[in-house]
């Protein structure tokens, strides 16, 4: 009996000491977390001052996504014997010059992906990788500062595909107007004098025109998170059928060193492209279609995968 009581007392003493130690450790952790937050706040403030210094700022980050699979006698699906795969990547790069009286901002965005589906029971099918996403955009913005937040500016922006149908269509915007930078990470371009050059073999659908150009670009890094959002809009003075807009977004979360998880998605509205597809695509050919008879479908894409920050 004495041994049992002694064992019980020892057990409860040990539990009490462990609980006390756990509480003490938690109490010691709390102020250290506050100290870490304070240090990070000071680091962020120093980084903001560093970013505001004159000179060139160059950087890039991107996303790589992919998968492969193979099925044998998987009769629950329509193609029981197949191998498939997809791969894609996105790169966002910038080179910005900031000076006391002017700035020069340059950016490029590339998003490419390929898919493959090989039906083992169909020897005539296409068993190679085929293009799925094809986006290329490059821009250059020069501004002469009137104040800390406003500048007279000129913009050149070019958009096309590069895997196939290069420059068919291709879009080149050249314009002048004003640029507003309310905060260091946000740039808003407002150019009422802009000409949208459209290059295409299909000259009965695609047409260049004069209009207004609006661009909003937000790029930010907070700790392990990097993201970029860009809206490019052209409003034609001639016809709304010739207007277009593209909105791209890239997010990256760093997991280890330069590697992380990335997610990209984009939206586009372009009635000229929609009509061209309906008139000339083999599966939907309708030569009698016009701007007034088609539905202007919203174009979208997204990519999820590993990211790498350069």
JSON list of N, CA and C in Angstrom, two decimals, residues 173-176 191-198 207-213 234-240 242-243:
[
{"chain": "A", "resi": 173, "resn": "UNK", "atom": "N", "xyz": [0.05, 48.93, -78.54]},
{"chain": "A", "resi": 173, "resn": "UNK", "atom": "CA", "xyz": [-0.53, 50.19, -78.08]},
{"chain": "A", "resi": 173, "resn": "UNK", "atom": "C", "xyz": [0.57, 51.22, -77.91]},
{"chain": "A", "resi": 174, "resn": "UNK", "atom": "N", "xyz": [0.37, 52.40, -78.52]},
{"chain": "A", "resi": 174, "resn": "UNK", "atom": "CA", "xyz": [1.28, 53.53, -78.35]},
{"chain": "A", "resi": 174, "resn": "UNK", "atom": "C", "xyz": [0.44, 54.73, -77.94]},
{"chain": "A", "resi": 175, "resn": "UNK", "atom": "N", "xyz": [0.77, 55.34, -76.81]},
{"chain": "A", "resi": 175, "resn": "UNK", "atom": "CA", "xyz": [-0.06, 56.45, -76.36]},
{"chain": "A", "resi": 175, "resn": "UNK", "atom": "C", "xyz": [0.65, 57.35, -75.36]},
{"chain": "A", "resi": 176, "resn": "UNK", "atom": "N", "xyz": [0.02, 58.49, -75.12]},
{"chain": "A", "resi": 176, "resn": "UNK", "atom": "CA", "xyz": [0.55, 59.47, -74.16]},
{"chain": "A", "resi": 176, "resn": "UNK", "atom": "C", "xyz": [-0.59, 59.95, -73.27]},
{"chain": "A", "resi": 191, "resn": "UNK", "atom": "N", "xyz": [-4.19, 57.17, -70.47]},
{"chain": "A", "resi": 191, "resn": "UNK", "atom": "CA", "xyz": [-3.75, 57.77, -71.73]},
{"chain": "A", "resi": 191, "resn": "UNK", "atom": "C", "xyz": [-4.95, 57.96, -72.67]},
{"chain": "A", "resi": 192, "resn": "UNK", "atom": "N", "xyz": [-5.49, 59.17, -72.75]},
{"chain": "A", "resi": 192, "resn": "UNK", "atom": "CA", "xyz": [-6.62, 59.42, -73.66]},
{"chain": "A", "resi": 192, "resn": "UNK", "atom": "C", "xyz": [-6.22, 59.44, -75.13]},
{"chain": "A", "resi": 193, "resn": "UNK", "atom": "N", "xyz": [-4.95, 59.63, -75.42]},
{"chain": "A", "resi": 193, "resn": "UNK", "atom": "CA", "xyz": [-4.45, 59.61, -76.79]},
{"chain": "A", "resi": 193, "resn": "UNK", "atom": "C", "xyz": [-3.63, 58.33, -77.00]},
{"chain": "A", "resi": 194, "resn": "UNK", "atom": "N", "xyz": [-4.28, 57.31, -77.55]},
{"chain": "A", "resi": 194, "resn": "UNK", "atom": "CA", "xyz": [-3.63, 56.02, -77.73]},
{"chain": "A", "resi": 194, "resn": "UNK", "atom": "C", "xyz": [-4.11, 55.39, -79.04]},
{"chain": "A", "resi": 195, "resn": "UNK", "atom": "N", "xyz": [-3.16, 54.83, -79.79]},
{"chain": "A", "resi": 195, "resn": "UNK", "atom": "CA", "xyz": [-3.54, 54.13, -81.01]},
{"chain": "A", "resi": 195, "resn": "UNK", "atom": "C", "xyz": [-3.25, 52.64, -80.83]},
{"chain": "A", "resi": 196, "resn": "UNK", "atom": "N", "xyz": [-4.26, 51.83, -81.08]},
{"chain": "A", "resi": 196, "resn": "UNK", "atom": "CA", "xyz": [-4.17, 50.39, -80.94]},
{"chain": "A", "resi": 196, "resn": "UNK", "atom": "C", "xyz": [-3.95, 49.76, -82.32]},
{"chain": "A", "resi": 197, "resn": "UNK", "atom": "N", "xyz": [-2.68, 49.41, -82.60]},
{"chain": "A", "resi": 197, "resn": "UNK", "atom": "CA", "xyz": [-2.35, 48.74, -83.86]},
{"chain": "A", "resi": 197, "resn": "UNK", "atom": "C", "xyz": [-2.65, 47.25, -83.71]},
{"chain": "A", "resi": 198, "resn": "UNK", "atom": "N", "xyz": [-3.42, 46.70, -84.65]},
{"chain": "A", "resi": 198, "resn": "UNK", "atom": "CA", "xyz": [-3.74, 45.27, -84.64]},
{"chain": "A", "resi": 198, "resn": "UNK", "atom": "C", "xyz": [-3.15, 44.63, -85.88]},
{"chain": "A", "resi": 207, "resn": "UNK", "atom": "N", "xyz": [-9.14, 45.16, -86.75]},
{"chain": "A", "resi": 207, "resn": "UNK", "atom": "CA", "xyz": [-9.00, 46.53, -87.25]},
{"chain": "A", "resi": 207, "resn": "UNK", "atom": "C", "xyz": [-8.34, 47.39, -86.19]},
{"chain": "A", "resi": 208, "resn": "UNK", "atom": "N", "xyz": [-7.39, 48.21, -86.60]},
{"chain": "A", "resi": 208, "resn": "UNK", "atom": "CA", "xyz": [-6.74, 49.16, -85.69]},
{"chain": "A", "resi": 208, "resn": "UNK", "atom": "C", "xyz": [-7.64, 50.37, -85.48]},
{"chain": "A", "resi": 209, "resn": "UNK", "atom": "N", "xyz": [-7.46, 51.03, -84.34]},
{"chain": "A", "resi": 209, "resn": "UNK", "atom": "CA", "xyz": [-8.31, 52.20, -84.08]},
{"chain": "A", "resi": 209, "resn": "UNK", "atom": "C", "xyz": [-7.69, 53.08, -82.99]},
{"chain": "A", "resi": 210, "resn": "UNK", "atom": "N", "xyz": [-8.21, 54.29, -82.91]},
{"chain": "A", "resi": 210, "resn": "UNK", "atom": "CA", "xyz": [-7.81, 55.25, -81.89]},
{"chain": "A", "resi": 210, "resn": "UNK", "atom": "C", "xyz": [-8.71, 55.07, -80.67]},
{"chain": "A", "resi": 211, "resn": "UNK", "atom": "N", "xyz": [-8.13, 55.27, -79.48]},
{"chain": "A", "resi": 211, "resn": "UNK", "atom": "CA", "xyz": [-8.94, 55.13, -78.28]},
{"chain": "A", "resi": 211, "resn": "UNK", "atom": "C", "xyz": [-8.20, 55.55, -77.03]},
{"chain": "A", "resi": 212, "resn": "UNK", "atom": "N", "xyz": [-8.74, 55.17, -75.89]},
{"chain": "A", "resi": 212, "resn": "UNK", "atom": "CA", "xyz": [-8.14, 55.48, -74.58]},
{"chain": "A", "resi": 212, "resn": "UNK", "atom": "C", "xyz": [-7.54, 54.21, -73.99]},
{"chain": "A", "resi": 213, "resn": "UNK", "atom": "N", "xyz": [-6.39, 54.36, -73.36]},
{"chain": "A", "resi": 213, "resn": "UNK", "atom": "CA", "xyz": [-5.69, 53.24, -72.74]},
{"chain": "A", "resi": 213, "resn": "UNK", "atom": "C", "xyz": [-5.60, 53.45, -71.24]},
{"chain": "A", "resi": 234, "resn": "UNK", "atom": "N", "xyz": [-8.20, 48.73, -73.30]},
{"chain": "A", "resi": 234, "resn": "UNK", "atom": "CA", "xyz": [-8.26, 49.67, -74.42]},
{"chain": "A", "resi": 234, "resn": "UNK", "atom": "C", "xyz": [-9.72, 49.89, -74.79]},
{"chain": "A", "resi": 235, "resn": "UNK", "atom": "N", "xyz": [-10.14, 51.16, -74.79]},
{"chain": "A", "resi": 235, "resn": "UNK", "atom": "CA", "xyz": [-11.50, 51.53, -75.15]},
{"chain": "A", "resi": 235, "resn": "UNK", "atom": "C", "xyz": [-11.46, 52.30, -76.46]},
{"chain": "A", "resi": 236, "resn": "UNK", "atom": "N", "xyz": [-11.94, 51.65, -77.54]},
{"chain": "A", "resi": 236, "resn": "UNK", "atom": "CA", "xyz": [-11.88, 52.27, -78.87]},
{"chain": "A", "resi": 236, "resn": "UNK", "atom": "C", "xyz": [-12.89, 53.41, -78.98]},
{"chain": "A", "resi": 237, "resn": "UNK", "atom": "N", "xyz": [-12.46, 54.51, -79.60]},
{"chain": "A", "resi": 237, "resn": "UNK", "atom": "CA", "xyz": [-13.37, 55.62, -79.88]},
{"chain": "A", "resi": 237, "resn": "UNK", "atom": "C", "xyz": [-14.26, 55.32, -81.09]},
{"chain": "A", "resi": 238, "resn": "UNK", "atom": "N", "xyz": [-13.86, 54.35, -81.90]},
{"chain": "A", "resi": 238, "resn": "UNK", "atom": "CA", "xyz": [-14.59, 54.05, -83.13]},
{"chain": "A", "resi": 238, "resn": "UNK", "atom": "C", "xyz": [-15.76, 53.11, -82.90]},
{"chain": "A", "resi": 239, "resn": "UNK", "atom": "N", "xyz": [-15.54, 52.02, -82.13]},
{"chain": "A", "resi": 239, "resn": "UNK", "atom": "CA", "xyz": [-16.60, 51.04, -81.89]},
{"chain": "A", "resi": 239, "resn": "UNK", "atom": "C", "xyz": [-16.23, 50.19, -80.68]},
{"chain": "A", "resi": 240, "resn": "UNK", "atom": "N", "xyz": [-17.22, 49.83, -79.88]},
{"chain": "A", "resi": 240, "resn": "UNK", "atom": "CA", "xyz": [-16.96, 48.96, -78.73]},
{"chain": "A", "resi": 240, "resn": "UNK", "atom": "C", "xyz": [-16.52, 47.56, -79.17]},
{"chain": "A", "resi": 242, "resn": "UNK", "atom": "N", "xyz": [-14.20, 46.93, -81.10]},
{"chain": "A", "resi": 242, "resn": "UNK", "atom": "CA", "xyz": [-12.75, 46.98, -81.24]},
{"chain": "A", "resi": 242, "resn": "UNK", "atom": "C", "xyz": [-12.05, 47.18, -79.90]},
{"chain": "A", "resi": 243, "resn": "UNK", "atom": "N", "xyz": [-12.82, 47.26, -78.82]},
{"chain": "A", "resi": 243, "resn": "UNK", "atom": "CA", "xyz": [-12.24, 47.41, -77.48]},
{"chain": "A", "resi": 243, "resn": "UNK", "atom": "C", "xyz": [-11.81, 46.05, -76.94]}
]
